[in-house]
Amino acid sequence: MGAKNLRLLNTKLALYLPIIVASFAASTTNINAMQSYYEDSGFVAIEAEKFSTQHLDAKRRWLVFSKNTPAHNLADSDNTHYHDASNESYIEILPDTRSNHHEALVRHENFTNKAGTMAVLSYPIYFETPGKYYVWARAYSTGSEDNGLHLGINGQWPESAQRLQLCEGKHAWTWSSAQRVSTNHCGTPNTIYIEIPHKGVHTIMVSMREDGFELDKLLLTKDKDYVPTGKDKSETLNKPKHLQEKTQLSKVTDYTRILYAVDDFTIENTGEIPYYQHKAENALAINAVNTTYRNKFAHAEYIVQAKDVGSHTLNLITLAETDGESTYIVSINNKKIGEFTNPETSDDYQEIYFSMKGVELAKDDIIRVSSKAVTNGKIPENGGTAFARGRWRALVFSRND
Ligand SMILES: [Ca+2]
Ligand SMILES: [Ca+2]
Ligand SMILES: [Ca+2]
Ligand SMILES: [Ca+2]
């Protein structure tokens, strides 16, 4: 295939792809949503590279590194370290123009003590359990000027979460929860923490202290004595659950009201042939075992209420059966507005839709749905043939087009 053909093919693919993605999204997940996390029994584990947003990144920016990341041309004093990173991926804040004491410290450029002012990342998390969480960061330091980080919550930068520091564990991914203080530049373990004020969604935030910082993972824990090791816990990332899909009235996509045969229609004293409620199929049906109930109409009624008044399209939803093709009549105050017969089917209880447009309803009108049990003579049963039971499921109101 020549380059021109390949381009044409790509163009076609580009045209088709959004349609495929859109239909997938509608049925399963909202694929446009940002990544977000949840607390699980007092722990939150975050892959740093799965941040939701980054702001204030004009001078320094967190960049994601993994096996397939192309080479960059930004100031940087070390090579990549994705091999031992959790999820084989991490973030580094670049350019790194101060990797050692010999390179000039430029405040608000390669260093800042002001938390929340440079390269601010956000991670939305749902917390079930409020309270005090110790924060651990898994980081990779190769020098003396790439090992400080600020943390925050909901746009606030509490003192207890500023200046996370790593001293030990150079040239390896290392966990730290130590806060740098003037009396101890390396800090004491378990001194970085965040207060979660109440149950709900809170945004944990990260911002630059020193450029060149490499961050693989964050761990929040309520356990003061917890010390993470290796890659530690798997990320507690929200994964959309499968939503309940409807199994009935599958072709009803636009409606103002659904009247269910079983729930909304009266079947007492409505005629000589009774309906019964076939709850398993959510339908009214006629017991055709009784031979006197065959080939005669049973009736169900609904009295129009004030909220139903107006002009509607009515859709009768029946259930087709292999045993026979039942006939249905819809009337208002004994005036027939529709008569329908189910088609033949090989699929028992297949929903069939019959439409009546421009139906005017006034208060106290009586809507009557009638049907009868019939046989098509095709399905042998007890020396005769089986009868379809005139089943129907609902009468659906929709707007007139
Ligand atoms: Ca680097
Ligand atoms: Ca630096
Ligand atoms: Ca670095
Ligand atoms: Ca990672």
mmCIF file of C-alpha atoms and ligand atoms in Angstrom:
data_model
loop_
_atom_site.group_PDB
_atom_site.id
_atom_site.type_symbol
_atom_site.label_atom_id
_atom_site.label_comp_id
_atom_site.label_asym_id
_atom_site.label_seq_id
_atom_site.Cartn_x
_atom_site.Cartn_y
_atom_site.Cartn_z
ATOM 1 C CA MET A 1 0.000 0.000 0.000
ATOM 2 C CA GLY A 2 1.441 3.370 -1.029
ATOM 3 C CA ALA A 3 1.774 6.314 1.317
ATOM 4 C CA LYS A 4 -1.136 8.069 -0.362
ATOM 5 C CA ASN A 5 -3.434 5.063 0.129
ATOM 6 C CA LEU A 6 -2.293 4.744 3.706
ATOM 7 C CA ARG A 7 -3.194 8.388 4.291
ATOM 8 C CA LEU A 8 -6.610 7.806 2.750
ATOM 9 C CA LEU A 9 -7.117 4.786 4.988
ATOM 10 C CA ASN A 10 -6.128 6.786 8.041
ATOM 11 C CA THR A 11 -8.576 9.495 7.086
ATOM 12 C CA LYS A 12 -11.353 6.926 6.831
ATOM 13 C CA LEU A 13 -10.412 5.405 10.157
ATOM 14 C CA ALA A 14 -10.416 8.844 11.715
ATOM 15 C CA LEU A 15 -13.943 9.345 10.431
ATOM 16 C CA TYR A 16 -15.243 6.050 11.792
ATOM 17 C CA LEU A 17 -13.442 5.944 15.106
ATOM 18 C CA PRO A 18 -15.400 8.657 16.995
ATOM 19 C CA ILE A 19 -18.671 6.886 16.164
ATOM 20 C CA ILE A 20 -17.395 3.619 17.629
ATOM 21 C CA VAL A 21 -16.089 5.335 20.733
ATOM 22 C CA ALA A 22 -19.330 7.258 21.233
ATOM 23 C CA SER A 23 -21.511 4.149 21.208
ATOM 24 C CA PHE A 24 -19.175 2.386 23.631
ATOM 25 C CA ALA A 25 -19.230 5.359 25.970
ATOM 26 C CA ALA A 26 -23.000 5.553 26.009
ATOM 27 C CA SER A 27 -23.438 1.965 27.102
ATOM 28 C CA THR A 28 -20.683 1.542 29.653
ATOM 29 C CA THR A 29 -18.562 4.386 30.986
ATOM 30 C CA ASN A 30 -18.014 8.078 30.725
ATOM 31 C CA ILE A 31 -14.635 7.948 29.031
ATOM 32 C CA ASN A 32 -14.217 11.716 29.173
ATOM 33 C CA ALA A 33 -13.988 11.713 32.949
ATOM 34 C CA MET A 34 -10.633 12.505 34.541
ATOM 35 C CA GLN A 35 -8.963 9.851 36.646
ATOM 36 C CA SER A 36 -9.982 9.925 40.258
ATOM 37 C CA TYR A 37 -9.306 7.920 43.386
ATOM 38 C CA TYR A 38 -11.086 6.629 46.453
ATOM 39 C CA GLU A 39 -10.106 5.848 49.999
ATOM 40 C CA ASP A 40 -10.112 2.160 50.853
ATOM 41 C CA SER A 41 -10.131 1.308 54.569
ATOM 42 C CA GLY A 42 -7.968 4.238 55.559
ATOM 43 C CA PHE A 43 -5.585 4.055 52.590
ATOM 44 C CA VAL A 44 -5.328 5.918 49.293
ATOM 45 C CA ALA A 45 -2.700 4.768 46.781
ATOM 46 C CA ILE A 46 -2.071 7.086 43.837
ATOM 47 C CA GLU A 47 0.079 6.653 40.740
ATOM 48 C CA ALA A 48 1.596 10.116 40.522
ATOM 49 C CA GLU A 49 1.492 10.083 36.716
ATOM 50 C CA LYS A 50 -2.312 9.816 36.834
ATOM 51 C CA PHE A 51 -2.960 13.362 37.960
ATOM 52 C CA SER A 52 -6.158 15.089 36.851
ATOM 53 C CA THR A 53 -4.957 18.624 36.224
ATOM 54 C CA GLN A 54 -1.799 20.732 36.205
ATOM 55 C CA HIS A 55 -1.728 24.500 36.671
ATOM 56 C CA LEU A 56 0.907 27.263 36.987
ATOM 57 C CA ASP A 57 3.281 25.312 34.773
ATOM 58 C CA ALA A 58 4.730 28.047 32.570
ATOM 59 C CA LYS A 59 8.251 27.765 34.021
ATOM 60 C CA ARG A 60 8.339 24.251 35.429
ATOM 61 C CA ARG A 61 6.129 21.352 34.497
ATOM 62 C CA TRP A 62 5.567 17.799 35.673
ATOM 63 C CA LEU A 63 6.212 15.494 32.717
ATOM 64 C CA VAL A 64 5.266 11.831 32.553
ATOM 65 C CA PHE A 65 8.044 9.318 31.875
ATOM 66 C CA SER A 66 7.645 5.709 30.781
ATOM 67 C CA LYS A 67 9.192 3.287 28.315
ATOM 68 C CA ASN A 68 7.678 5.000 25.287
ATOM 69 C CA THR A 69 8.378 8.611 26.262
ATOM 70 C CA PRO A 70 10.396 10.292 23.500
ATOM 71 C CA ALA A 71 13.671 12.026 24.385
ATOM 72 C CA HIS A 72 13.358 15.650 25.520
ATOM 73 C CA ASN A 73 15.695 18.616 25.233
ATOM 74 C CA LEU A 74 15.105 20.201 28.641
ATOM 75 C CA ALA A 75 17.798 20.773 31.292
ATOM 76 C CA ASP A 76 18.066 17.548 33.297
ATOM 77 C CA SER A 77 20.889 15.931 35.244
ATOM 78 C CA ASP A 78 19.863 12.303 35.185
ATOM 79 C CA ASN A 79 18.445 9.587 32.943
ATOM 80 C CA THR A 80 15.008 8.011 33.230
ATOM 81 C CA HIS A 81 14.074 5.569 36.013
ATOM 82 C CA TYR A 82 10.837 3.997 34.816
ATOM 83 C CA HIS A 83 12.109 0.417 35.133
ATOM 84 C CA ASP A 84 11.556 0.161 38.875
ATOM 85 C CA ALA A 85 8.688 2.616 39.013
ATOM 86 C CA SER A 86 5.205 1.500 39.966
ATOM 87 C CA ASN A 87 3.095 1.222 36.803
ATOM 88 C CA GLU A 88 6.494 1.593 35.034
ATOM 89 C CA SER A 89 5.777 5.284 34.913
ATOM 90 C CA TYR A 90 6.451 8.399 36.998
ATOM 91 C CA ILE A 91 6.618 12.193 36.750
ATOM 92 C CA GLU A 92 9.590 14.554 36.918
ATOM 93 C CA ILE A 93 9.469 18.327 37.151
ATOM 94 C CA LEU A 94 11.585 19.942 34.452
ATOM 95 C CA PRO A 95 13.656 21.792 33.424
ATOM 96 C CA ASP A 96 16.075 21.042 36.285
ATOM 97 C CA THR A 97 18.482 23.968 36.281
ATOM 98 C CA ARG A 98 19.752 23.399 39.804
ATOM 99 C CA SER A 99 20.849 19.822 40.312
ATOM 100 C CA ASN A 100 23.717 20.602 42.734
ATOM 101 C CA HIS A 101 25.125 23.413 44.897
ATOM 102 C CA HIS A 102 27.285 24.700 42.068
ATOM 103 C CA GLU A 103 24.268 25.769 40.018
ATOM 104 C CA ALA A 104 22.567 28.991 41.035
ATOM 105 C CA LEU A 105 19.437 28.951 43.160
ATOM 106 C CA VAL A 106 16.808 31.121 41.438
ATOM 107 C CA ARG A 107 13.768 31.579 43.651
ATOM 108 C CA HIS A 108 10.391 30.990 41.995
ATOM 109 C CA GLU A 109 12.192 29.352 39.109
ATOM 110 C CA ASN A 110 14.207 26.307 40.175
ATOM 111 C CA PHE A 111 13.189 26.463 43.823
ATOM 112 C CA THR A 112 10.268 27.824 45.808
ATOM 113 C CA ASN A 113 9.366 27.721 49.468
ATOM 114 C CA LYS A 114 5.906 29.008 48.576
ATOM 115 C CA ALA A 115 3.707 25.956 48.336
ATOM 116 C CA GLY A 116 1.067 26.007 45.635
ATOM 117 C CA THR A 117 2.751 28.551 43.369
ATOM 118 C CA MET A 118 4.465 26.371 40.748
ATOM 119 C CA ALA A 119 3.421 23.261 38.796
ATOM 120 C CA VAL A 120 0.325 22.456 40.842
ATOM 121 C CA LEU A 121 -1.142 18.982 40.336
ATOM 122 C CA SER A 122 -4.536 17.812 41.517
ATOM 123 C CA TYR A 123 -5.817 14.357 42.449
ATOM 124 C CA PRO A 124 -9.531 14.153 43.325
ATOM 125 C CA ILE A 125 -10.245 11.477 45.925
ATOM 126 C CA TYR A 126 -13.444 10.268 47.520
ATOM 127 C CA PHE A 127 -12.943 9.803 51.276
ATOM 128 C CA GLU A 128 -15.366 7.704 53.291
ATOM 129 C CA THR A 129 -13.341 8.226 56.457
ATOM 130 C CA PRO A 130 -12.358 11.766 57.452
ATOM 131 C CA GLY A 131 -9.455 12.527 59.781
ATOM 132 C CA LYS A 132 -5.686 12.700 59.808
ATOM 133 C CA TYR A 133 -3.821 11.025 56.952
ATOM 134 C CA TYR A 134 -0.049 10.598 56.849
ATOM 135 C CA VAL A 135 1.302 11.192 53.365
ATOM 136 C CA TRP A 136 4.144 9.160 51.869
ATOM 137 C CA ALA A 137 5.817 9.920 48.536
ATOM 138 C CA ARG A 138 7.836 7.412 46.502
ATOM 139 C CA ALA A 139 10.562 9.453 44.864
ATOM 140 C CA TYR A 140 13.903 9.069 43.097
ATOM 141 C CA SER A 141 16.676 11.469 44.009
ATOM 142 C CA THR A 142 20.075 11.636 42.410
ATOM 143 C CA GLY A 143 21.347 14.916 43.871
ATOM 144 C CA SER A 144 20.975 17.310 46.753
ATOM 145 C CA GLU A 145 18.584 19.714 44.977
ATOM 146 C CA ASP A 146 15.876 17.411 43.643
ATOM 147 C CA ASN A 147 14.397 16.063 46.845
ATOM 148 C CA GLY A 148 11.843 18.561 48.178
ATOM 149 C CA LEU A 149 8.102 18.687 47.477
ATOM 150 C CA HIS A 150 4.989 20.491 48.743
ATOM 151 C CA LEU A 151 1.592 18.885 49.306
ATOM 152 C CA GLY A 152 -1.820 20.447 49.852
ATOM 153 C CA ILE A 153 -5.557 19.890 49.916
ATOM 154 C CA ASN A 154 -8.427 21.709 48.188
ATOM 155 C CA GLY A 155 -6.245 24.672 47.207
ATOM 156 C CA GLN A 156 -4.924 25.054 50.754
ATOM 157 C CA TRP A 157 -1.323 24.360 51.702
ATOM 158 C CA PRO A 158 -1.259 23.552 55.411
ATOM 159 C CA GLU A 159 2.085 23.771 57.179
ATOM 160 C CA SER A 160 1.896 20.053 58.027
ATOM 161 C CA ALA A 161 2.088 19.097 54.331
ATOM 162 C CA GLN A 162 4.853 21.434 53.147
ATOM 163 C CA ARG A 163 8.510 20.520 52.500
ATOM 164 C CA LEU A 164 8.378 16.761 52.180
ATOM 165 C CA GLN A 165 12.049 15.794 52.077
ATOM 166 C CA LEU A 166 14.113 12.756 51.079
ATOM 167 C CA CYS A 167 17.683 12.353 52.295
ATOM 168 C CA GLU A 168 18.434 8.656 52.370
ATOM 169 C CA GLY A 169 18.010 6.204 49.528
ATOM 170 C CA LYS A 170 19.736 8.070 46.708
ATOM 171 C CA HIS A 171 19.668 6.443 43.267
ATOM 172 C CA ALA A 172 16.704 4.246 44.113
ATOM 173 C CA TRP A 173 12.942 4.664 44.448
ATOM 174 C CA THR A 174 12.468 5.542 48.110
ATOM 175 C CA TRP A 175 9.457 6.288 50.329
ATOM 176 C CA SER A 176 9.476 9.352 52.548
ATOM 177 C CA SER A 177 6.995 11.085 54.837
ATOM 178 C CA ALA A 178 9.544 13.341 56.504
ATOM 179 C CA GLN A 179 9.103 17.083 56.828
ATOM 180 C CA ARG A 180 12.151 19.283 56.468
ATOM 181 C CA VAL A 181 12.485 21.614 59.471
ATOM 182 C CA SER A 182 15.195 24.150 60.237
ATOM 183 C CA THR A 183 16.581 22.005 63.036
ATOM 184 C CA ASN A 184 16.627 18.866 60.896
ATOM 185 C CA HIS A 185 16.942 19.294 57.134
ATOM 186 C CA CYS A 186 16.238 15.616 56.556
ATOM 187 C CA GLY A 187 13.168 15.666 58.756
ATOM 188 C CA THR A 188 11.551 12.991 60.890
ATOM 189 C CA PRO A 189 9.534 10.144 59.358
ATOM 190 C CA ASN A 190 5.736 10.358 59.618
ATOM 191 C CA THR A 191 5.613 14.110 60.019
ATOM 192 C CA ILE A 192 3.874 14.982 56.749
ATOM 193 C CA TYR A 193 0.097 14.785 57.148
ATOM 194 C CA ILE A 194 -3.184 16.174 55.855
ATOM 195 C CA GLU A 195 -6.489 16.574 57.666
ATOM 196 C CA ILE A 196 -9.534 15.396 55.705
ATOM 197 C CA PRO A 197 -12.279 17.597 57.163
ATOM 198 C CA HIS A 198 -15.321 15.516 56.268
ATOM 199 C CA LYS A 199 -16.524 12.604 54.202
ATOM 200 C CA GLY A 200 -16.663 13.411 50.489
ATOM 201 C CA VAL A 201 -14.474 14.339 47.546
ATOM 202 C CA HIS A 202 -11.289 16.225 48.345
ATOM 203 C CA THR A 203 -8.466 17.177 46.037
ATOM 204 C CA ILE A 204 -4.983 16.258 47.138
ATOM 205 C CA MET A 205 -2.458 18.595 45.552
ATOM 206 C CA VAL A 206 1.250 18.568 44.778
ATOM 207 C CA SER A 207 3.463 21.505 43.897
ATOM 208 C CA MET A 208 7.131 22.179 43.245
ATOM 209 C CA ARG A 209 9.703 22.887 45.880
ATOM 210 C CA GLU A 210 12.797 21.788 43.957
ATOM 211 C CA ASP A 211 13.004 21.137 40.221
ATOM 212 C CA GLY A 212 14.208 17.734 39.090
ATOM 213 C CA PHE A 213 12.002 15.989 41.674
ATOM 214 C CA GLU A 214 10.826 12.571 40.462
ATOM 215 C CA LEU A 215 7.571 11.244 41.897
ATOM 216 C CA ASP A 216 6.269 7.733 41.311
ATOM 217 C CA LYS A 217 3.498 7.254 43.795
ATOM 218 C CA LEU A 218 1.674 8.789 46.765
ATOM 219 C CA LEU A 219 0.277 6.849 49.690
ATOM 220 C CA LEU A 220 -2.112 8.320 52.252
ATOM 221 C CA THR A 221 -2.708 6.317 55.397
ATOM 222 C CA LYS A 222 -4.499 6.785 58.689
ATOM 223 C CA ASP A 223 -2.012 4.397 60.311
ATOM 224 C CA LYS A 224 0.804 6.367 61.927
ATOM 225 C CA ASP A 225 2.972 3.264 62.120
ATOM 226 C CA TYR A 226 2.513 2.195 58.526
ATOM 227 C CA VAL A 227 5.771 2.127 56.550
ATOM 228 C CA PRO A 228 5.362 1.426 52.824
ATOM 229 C CA THR A 229 7.871 -0.822 51.078
ATOM 230 C CA GLY A 230 8.665 -1.491 47.415
ATOM 231 C CA LYS A 231 5.789 -0.441 45.180
ATOM 232 C CA ASP A 232 3.433 -1.076 48.096
ATOM 233 C CA LYS A 233 -0.345 -1.025 47.606
ATOM 234 C CA SER A 234 -2.102 -1.071 44.230
ATOM 235 C CA GLU A 235 -3.634 2.220 43.210
ATOM 236 C CA THR A 236 -7.132 2.884 44.543
ATOM 237 C CA LEU A 237 -8.354 4.289 41.235
ATOM 238 C CA ASN A 238 -12.063 4.677 40.566
ATOM 239 C CA LYS A 239 -13.190 2.243 37.924
ATOM 240 C CA PRO A 240 -16.747 2.794 36.670
ATOM 241 C CA LYS A 241 -19.047 -0.086 37.542
ATOM 242 C CA HIS A 242 -21.366 -1.562 34.961
ATOM 243 C CA LEU A 243 -24.634 0.352 35.028
ATOM 244 C CA GLN A 244 -27.898 -1.563 35.208
ATOM 245 C CA GLU A 245 -29.341 -1.805 31.700
ATOM 246 C CA LYS A 246 -33.075 -2.063 31.118
ATOM 247 C CA THR A 247 -34.456 -5.373 29.885
ATOM 248 C CA GLN A 248 -37.971 -4.215 29.032
ATOM 249 C CA LEU A 249 -39.416 -1.497 26.766
ATOM 250 C CA SER A 250 -36.023 -1.490 25.085
ATOM 251 C CA LYS A 251 -37.190 0.563 22.095
ATOM 252 C CA VAL A 252 -38.862 3.247 24.213
ATOM 253 C CA THR A 253 -36.330 6.064 23.958
ATOM 254 C CA ASP A 254 -38.578 9.118 24.309
ATOM 255 C CA TYR A 255 -41.627 9.138 26.550
ATOM 256 C CA THR A 256 -43.622 11.302 28.923
ATOM 257 C CA ARG A 257 -45.385 8.542 30.859
ATOM 258 C CA ILE A 258 -45.420 4.769 31.030
ATOM 259 C CA LEU A 259 -48.614 2.987 32.058
ATOM 260 C CA TYR A 260 -47.764 -0.591 32.944
ATOM 261 C CA ALA A 261 -50.392 -3.222 32.208
ATOM 262 C CA VAL A 262 -49.851 -4.959 35.550
ATOM 263 C CA ASP A 263 -49.465 -1.902 37.780
ATOM 264 C CA ASP A 264 -51.697 0.766 36.251
ATOM 265 C CA PHE A 265 -54.664 -0.986 34.615
ATOM 266 C CA THR A 266 -57.806 -2.311 36.295
ATOM 267 C CA ILE A 267 -58.792 -5.869 35.356
ATOM 268 C CA GLU A 268 -61.645 -6.439 37.828
ATOM 269 C CA ASN A 269 -65.214 -6.349 36.444
ATOM 270 C CA THR A 270 -64.069 -5.276 32.986
ATOM 271 C CA GLY A 271 -65.709 -8.041 30.922
ATOM 272 C CA GLU A 272 -66.651 -11.693 30.838
ATOM 273 C CA ILE A 273 -63.140 -12.941 29.947
ATOM 274 C CA PRO A 274 -60.639 -12.079 32.677
ATOM 275 C CA TYR A 275 -57.001 -11.150 32.421
ATOM 276 C CA TYR A 276 -54.473 -12.404 34.970
ATOM 277 C CA GLN A 277 -51.184 -10.785 35.921
ATOM 278 C CA HIS A 278 -48.192 -12.661 34.517
ATOM 279 C CA LYS A 279 -45.703 -11.082 36.905
ATOM 280 C CA ALA A 280 -42.610 -12.874 35.546
ATOM 281 C CA GLU A 281 -43.154 -11.216 32.167
ATOM 282 C CA ASN A 282 -44.646 -8.022 33.634
ATOM 283 C CA ALA A 283 -47.663 -8.488 31.374
ATOM 284 C CA LEU A 284 -51.396 -9.058 31.401
ATOM 285 C CA ALA A 285 -52.406 -12.390 29.879
ATOM 286 C CA ILE A 286 -55.431 -14.642 29.306
ATOM 287 C CA ASN A 287 -55.483 -18.147 30.790
ATOM 288 C CA ALA A 288 -56.173 -20.067 27.563
ATOM 289 C CA VAL A 289 -56.133 -23.409 29.393
ATOM 290 C CA ASN A 290 -59.781 -22.569 30.087
ATOM 291 C CA THR A 291 -61.330 -23.277 26.686
ATOM 292 C CA THR A 292 -64.141 -20.746 27.291
ATOM 293 C CA TYR A 293 -61.487 -17.983 27.461
ATOM 294 C CA ARG A 294 -60.237 -18.639 23.931
ATOM 295 C CA ASN A 295 -60.895 -16.394 20.902
ATOM 296 C CA LYS A 296 -62.713 -13.797 23.013
ATOM 297 C CA PHE A 297 -61.543 -10.374 24.119
ATOM 298 C CA ALA A 298 -60.487 -9.634 27.676
ATOM 299 C CA HIS A 299 -60.384 -5.975 28.742
ATOM 300 C CA ALA A 300 -58.256 -3.788 31.011
ATOM 301 C CA GLU A 301 -59.069 -0.165 31.803
ATOM 302 C CA TYR A 302 -57.372 3.028 32.852
ATOM 303 C CA ILE A 303 -59.179 6.237 33.839
ATOM 304 C CA VAL A 304 -57.460 9.351 32.482
ATOM 305 C CA GLN A 305 -56.216 11.651 35.246
ATOM 306 C CA ALA A 306 -55.815 15.413 35.157
ATOM 307 C CA LYS A 307 -52.062 15.093 34.585
ATOM 308 C CA ASP A 308 -52.684 12.954 31.446
ATOM 309 C CA VAL A 309 -54.897 15.504 29.689
ATOM 310 C CA GLY A 310 -53.709 16.657 26.264
ATOM 311 C CA SER A 311 -52.611 15.320 22.913
ATOM 312 C CA HIS A 312 -50.278 12.307 22.886
ATOM 313 C CA THR A 313 -48.823 9.577 20.780
ATOM 314 C CA LEU A 314 -49.774 6.266 22.421
ATOM 315 C CA ASN A 315 -47.621 3.189 21.948
ATOM 316 C CA LEU A 316 -48.995 -0.221 22.855
ATOM 317 C CA ILE A 317 -46.271 -2.727 23.716
ATOM 318 C CA THR A 318 -47.391 -6.315 23.246
ATOM 319 C CA LEU A 319 -45.547 -9.629 23.540
ATOM 320 C CA ALA A 320 -45.475 -11.828 20.448
ATOM 321 C CA GLU A 321 -45.674 -15.595 20.886
ATOM 322 C CA THR A 322 -44.860 -18.628 18.748
ATOM 323 C CA ASP A 323 -48.260 -20.211 19.519
ATOM 324 C CA GLY A 324 -50.386 -17.636 17.723
ATOM 325 C CA GLU A 325 -50.816 -14.031 16.609
ATOM 326 C CA SER A 326 -53.111 -12.268 19.066
ATOM 327 C CA THR A 327 -55.221 -9.252 18.131
ATOM 328 C CA TYR A 328 -55.352 -6.081 20.243
ATOM 329 C CA ILE A 329 -57.800 -3.203 20.335
ATOM 330 C CA VAL A 330 -57.280 0.157 22.029
ATOM 331 C CA SER A 331 -60.357 2.303 22.592
ATOM 332 C CA ILE A 332 -61.290 5.496 24.379
ATOM 333 C CA ASN A 333 -64.813 5.673 25.836
ATOM 334 C CA ASN A 334 -65.703 2.646 23.674
ATOM 335 C CA LYS A 335 -64.456 4.325 20.479
ATOM 336 C CA LYS A 336 -61.768 2.260 18.791
ATOM 337 C CA ILE A 337 -58.540 4.199 18.087
ATOM 338 C CA GLY A 338 -56.329 1.273 17.106
ATOM 339 C CA GLU A 339 -56.494 -2.417 16.193
ATOM 340 C CA PHE A 340 -53.355 -4.487 15.754
ATOM 341 C CA THR A 341 -52.304 -8.089 15.276
ATOM 342 C CA ASN A 342 -48.969 -9.445 16.439
ATOM 343 C CA PRO A 343 -46.634 -10.666 13.690
ATOM 344 C CA GLU A 344 -45.422 -14.242 13.614
ATOM 345 C CA THR A 345 -42.340 -14.742 15.719
ATOM 346 C CA SER A 346 -39.786 -17.392 16.594
ATOM 347 C CA ASP A 347 -38.894 -15.469 19.741
ATOM 348 C CA ASP A 348 -41.439 -15.911 22.548
ATOM 349 C CA TYR A 349 -42.309 -12.705 24.443
ATOM 350 C CA GLN A 350 -40.597 -10.499 21.872
ATOM 351 C CA GLU A 351 -41.821 -6.918 22.386
ATOM 352 C CA ILE A 352 -43.948 -5.531 19.541
ATOM 353 C CA TYR A 353 -44.667 -1.795 19.283
ATOM 354 C CA PHE A 354 -47.898 -0.346 17.881
ATOM 355 C CA SER A 355 -48.258 3.411 17.560
ATOM 356 C CA MET A 356 -51.336 5.690 17.667
ATOM 357 C CA LYS A 357 -50.614 9.331 16.915
ATOM 358 C CA GLY A 358 -52.523 12.475 17.850
ATOM 359 C CA VAL A 359 -54.672 10.942 20.609
ATOM 360 C CA GLU A 360 -56.618 13.566 22.577
ATOM 361 C CA LEU A 361 -57.281 12.684 26.216
ATOM 362 C CA ALA A 362 -59.707 14.428 28.575
ATOM 363 C CA LYS A 363 -60.045 13.870 32.297
ATOM 364 C CA ASP A 364 -62.031 10.728 33.233
ATOM 365 C CA ASP A 365 -61.852 9.282 29.715
ATOM 366 C CA ILE A 366 -61.640 5.493 29.910
ATOM 367 C CA ILE A 367 -58.765 3.948 27.980
ATOM 368 C CA ARG A 368 -59.444 0.312 27.315
ATOM 369 C CA VAL A 369 -56.927 -2.231 26.032
ATOM 370 C CA SER A 370 -58.388 -5.537 24.829
ATOM 371 C CA SER A 371 -56.792 -8.693 23.477
ATOM 372 C CA LYS A 372 -57.635 -12.309 22.835
ATOM 373 C CA ALA A 373 -56.020 -15.724 23.103
ATOM 374 C CA VAL A 374 -55.600 -17.419 19.716
ATOM 375 C CA THR A 375 -53.785 -20.349 18.139
ATOM 376 C CA ASN A 376 -52.054 -20.520 14.772
ATOM 377 C CA GLY A 377 -52.368 -24.299 14.769
ATOM 378 C CA LYS A 378 -48.626 -24.780 14.525
ATOM 379 C CA ILE A 379 -47.539 -25.867 18.003
ATOM 380 C CA PRO A 380 -49.028 -29.211 19.121
ATOM 381 C CA GLU A 381 -50.140 -29.349 22.756
ATOM 382 C CA ASN A 382 -52.358 -31.852 24.663
ATOM 383 C CA GLY A 383 -53.833 -33.314 21.479
ATOM 384 C CA GLY A 384 -54.639 -29.870 20.061
ATOM 385 C CA THR A 385 -52.459 -26.810 19.442
ATOM 386 C CA ALA A 386 -51.089 -24.226 21.832
ATOM 387 C CA PHE A 387 -52.669 -20.779 22.295
ATOM 388 C CA ALA A 388 -50.964 -17.422 22.533
ATOM 389 C CA ARG A 389 -52.313 -15.592 25.575
ATOM 390 C CA GLY A 390 -52.830 -12.066 24.222
ATOM 391 C CA ARG A 391 -50.023 -10.718 26.416
ATOM 392 C CA TRP A 392 -49.229 -7.034 26.543
ATOM 393 C CA ARG A 393 -46.874 -5.062 28.779
ATOM 394 C CA ALA A 394 -47.495 -1.324 28.629
ATOM 395 C CA LEU A 395 -49.145 1.686 27.075
ATOM 396 C CA VAL A 396 -46.565 4.441 26.660
ATOM 397 C CA PHE A 397 -47.316 8.139 26.169
ATOM 398 C CA SER A 398 -44.931 10.248 24.132
ATOM 399 C CA ARG A 399 -45.038 13.716 22.623
ATOM 400 C CA ASN A 400 -46.746 14.131 19.270
ATOM 401 C CA ASP A 401 -44.102 14.724 16.590
HETATM 402 CA CA CA B 1 15.755 13.318 34.769
HETATM 403 CA CA CA B 2 16.788 20.883 41.099
HETATM 404 CA CA CA B 3 15.901 14.097 38.462
HETATM 405 CA CA CA B 4 3.973 5.410 39.027
#
